[in-house]
Amino acid sequence: MSSQPARRQVFRIPAAGADVVLVGYFSARQKDFESLMATAATELAAHGARVVARIVQRRGVSDGGARKMGLPYSSRTLLTYGKVREVALACERADADAVIFAASLTERQRRTLTSMLGRPAESLSDILPAD
């Protein structure tokens, strides 16, 4: 057995284009989430991807007050279970190649979402080159 840690395989957008589902996770305090999603879609398109669906998870103030707004719904998936099902359905309908999250994902979230969705789940910041 090798003593080196396993390297994570990162999804790369192919030059010919990939069909991707773009997912945003935003607190209720973030009022400009639509423009942030549009910017993310534009960046993906500039790198050869086709955004075939956009899904947004908003974290409101009703469940536990303002102090929890910055926390994910699930430490395993970032999203609610229902929203994960919605993403999975959008992926199936569009036959998407990958799911790209506007928010950063932990390694655990990447693995869990990739397994649940049956296609790579990555953070936008991890797949686009830093300018």
Short mmCIF file of C-alpha atoms in Angstrom, two decimals:
data_model
loop_
_atom_site.label_atom_id
_atom_site.label_comp_id
_atom_site.label_asym_id
_atom_site.label_seq_id
_atom_site.Cartn_x
_atom_site.Cartn_y
_atom_site.Cartn_z
CA MET A 1 0.00 0.00 0.00
CA SER A 2 1.22 3.46 -0.88
CA SER A 3 1.79 5.96 1.90
CA GLN A 4 0.81 8.86 -0.36
CA PRO A 5 -2.71 10.27 0.06
CA ALA A 6 -5.15 9.52 -2.72
CA ARG A 7 -5.48 12.32 -5.24
CA ARG A 8 -8.92 13.66 -5.87
CA GLN A 9 -9.98 13.60 -9.50
CA VAL A 10 -11.32 17.01 -10.40
CA PHE A 11 -13.87 17.43 -13.16
CA ARG A 12 -12.50 19.48 -16.01
CA ILE A 13 -14.77 21.17 -18.50
CA PRO A 14 -13.87 19.76 -21.92
CA ALA A 15 -13.18 22.21 -24.72
CA ALA A 16 -16.00 20.73 -26.81
CA GLY A 17 -18.43 21.51 -24.00
CA ALA A 18 -20.15 19.74 -21.19
CA ASP A 19 -23.76 19.95 -20.12
CA VAL A 20 -23.83 21.06 -16.49
CA VAL A 21 -26.41 21.80 -13.84
CA LEU A 22 -25.48 24.94 -11.90
CA VAL A 23 -26.46 24.95 -8.21
CA GLY A 24 -26.34 27.98 -5.94
CA TYR A 25 -26.60 28.02 -2.15
CA PHE A 26 -27.31 31.43 -0.66
CA SER A 27 -28.46 32.85 2.66
CA ALA A 28 -31.57 35.02 2.73
CA ARG A 29 -29.29 37.98 3.43
CA GLN A 30 -27.72 37.64 -0.02
CA LYS A 31 -30.07 39.68 -2.19
CA ASP A 32 -27.98 39.56 -5.40
CA PHE A 33 -28.07 35.75 -5.77
CA GLU A 34 -29.63 35.95 -9.24
CA SER A 35 -26.77 38.07 -10.58
CA LEU A 36 -24.25 35.73 -8.94
CA MET A 37 -25.86 32.74 -10.67
CA ALA A 38 -25.86 34.62 -14.00
CA THR A 39 -22.17 35.46 -13.58
CA ALA A 40 -21.35 31.82 -12.76
CA ALA A 41 -23.27 30.64 -15.85
CA THR A 42 -21.41 33.17 -18.00
CA GLU A 43 -18.04 31.97 -16.64
CA LEU A 44 -18.94 28.36 -17.33
CA ALA A 45 -20.07 29.21 -20.88
CA ALA A 46 -16.83 31.09 -21.49
CA HIS A 47 -14.97 27.87 -20.63
CA GLY A 48 -17.00 25.69 -22.97
CA ALA A 49 -19.82 24.42 -20.74
CA ARG A 50 -23.54 24.59 -21.42
CA VAL A 51 -25.64 25.31 -18.35
CA VAL A 52 -28.71 23.14 -18.89
CA ALA A 53 -30.40 23.92 -15.56
CA ARG A 54 -30.03 26.34 -12.65
CA ILE A 55 -31.17 25.46 -9.15
CA VAL A 56 -31.00 27.71 -6.09
CA GLN A 57 -31.21 26.73 -2.41
CA ARG A 58 -31.99 29.71 -0.17
CA ARG A 59 -31.32 29.54 3.54
CA GLY A 60 -34.01 31.59 5.28
CA VAL A 61 -34.44 32.90 8.78
CA SER A 62 -37.45 30.82 9.76
CA ASP A 63 -35.54 27.73 10.93
CA GLY A 64 -33.54 28.80 13.96
CA GLY A 65 -33.06 32.47 13.35
CA ALA A 66 -30.37 34.56 11.77
CA ARG A 67 -27.42 32.89 13.51
CA LYS A 68 -27.93 29.70 11.45
CA MET A 69 -28.31 31.39 8.05
CA GLY A 70 -24.67 30.87 7.11
CA LEU A 71 -24.70 27.16 7.95
CA PRO A 72 -25.48 24.46 5.39
CA TYR A 73 -28.71 22.51 5.69
CA SER A 74 -26.65 19.33 5.71
CA SER A 75 -22.97 18.91 6.43
CA ARG A 76 -22.98 15.97 4.00
CA THR A 77 -24.68 17.63 1.04
CA LEU A 78 -24.91 21.37 1.80
CA LEU A 79 -28.53 21.21 0.55
CA THR A 80 -31.80 19.87 1.90
CA TYR A 81 -32.69 16.32 0.89
CA GLY A 82 -35.55 17.60 -1.27
CA LYS A 83 -33.23 19.99 -3.10
CA VAL A 84 -30.76 17.14 -3.75
CA ARG A 85 -33.64 15.18 -5.31
CA GLU A 86 -34.51 18.22 -7.43
CA VAL A 87 -30.90 18.45 -8.65
CA ALA A 88 -30.84 14.71 -9.41
CA LEU A 89 -34.05 15.01 -11.44
CA ALA A 90 -32.68 17.99 -13.39
CA CYS A 91 -29.52 16.00 -14.11
CA GLU A 92 -31.51 13.04 -15.37
CA ARG A 93 -33.83 15.14 -17.52
CA ALA A 94 -30.96 17.05 -19.14
CA ASP A 95 -28.52 14.10 -19.18
CA ALA A 96 -26.00 16.44 -17.55
CA ASP A 97 -22.31 15.60 -17.45
CA ALA A 98 -21.69 17.28 -14.09
CA VAL A 99 -23.12 19.42 -11.31
CA ILE A 100 -21.30 22.65 -10.57
CA PHE A 101 -21.87 24.44 -7.26
CA ALA A 102 -21.40 28.19 -7.01
CA ALA A 103 -20.49 27.64 -3.33
CA SER A 104 -17.39 25.85 -2.13
CA LEU A 105 -17.79 22.17 -1.30
CA THR A 106 -15.83 20.16 1.21
CA GLU A 107 -14.21 16.93 0.07
CA ARG A 108 -16.90 14.98 1.92
CA GLN A 109 -19.66 16.96 0.21
CA ARG A 110 -18.06 16.35 -3.20
CA ARG A 111 -17.86 12.60 -2.62
CA THR A 112 -21.38 12.35 -1.20
CA LEU A 113 -23.00 14.46 -3.92
CA THR A 114 -21.08 12.70 -6.70
CA SER A 115 -22.30 9.38 -5.36
CA MET A 116 -25.90 10.56 -4.89
CA LEU A 117 -26.14 12.32 -8.25
CA GLY A 118 -24.22 9.77 -10.33
CA ARG A 119 -22.00 12.42 -11.92
CA PRO A 120 -19.17 14.69 -10.76
CA ALA A 121 -20.14 17.39 -8.27
CA GLU A 122 -17.61 20.21 -8.07
CA SER A 123 -17.23 23.78 -6.86
CA LEU A 124 -17.03 26.47 -9.50
CA SER A 125 -13.83 27.77 -7.92
CA ASP A 126 -12.21 24.33 -8.23
CA ILE A 127 -12.85 23.85 -11.93
CA LEU A 128 -12.19 27.29 -13.38
CA PRO A 129 -8.63 28.57 -13.59
CA ALA A 130 -7.79 31.44 -11.28
CA ASP A 131 -7.32 34.66 -13.23
#
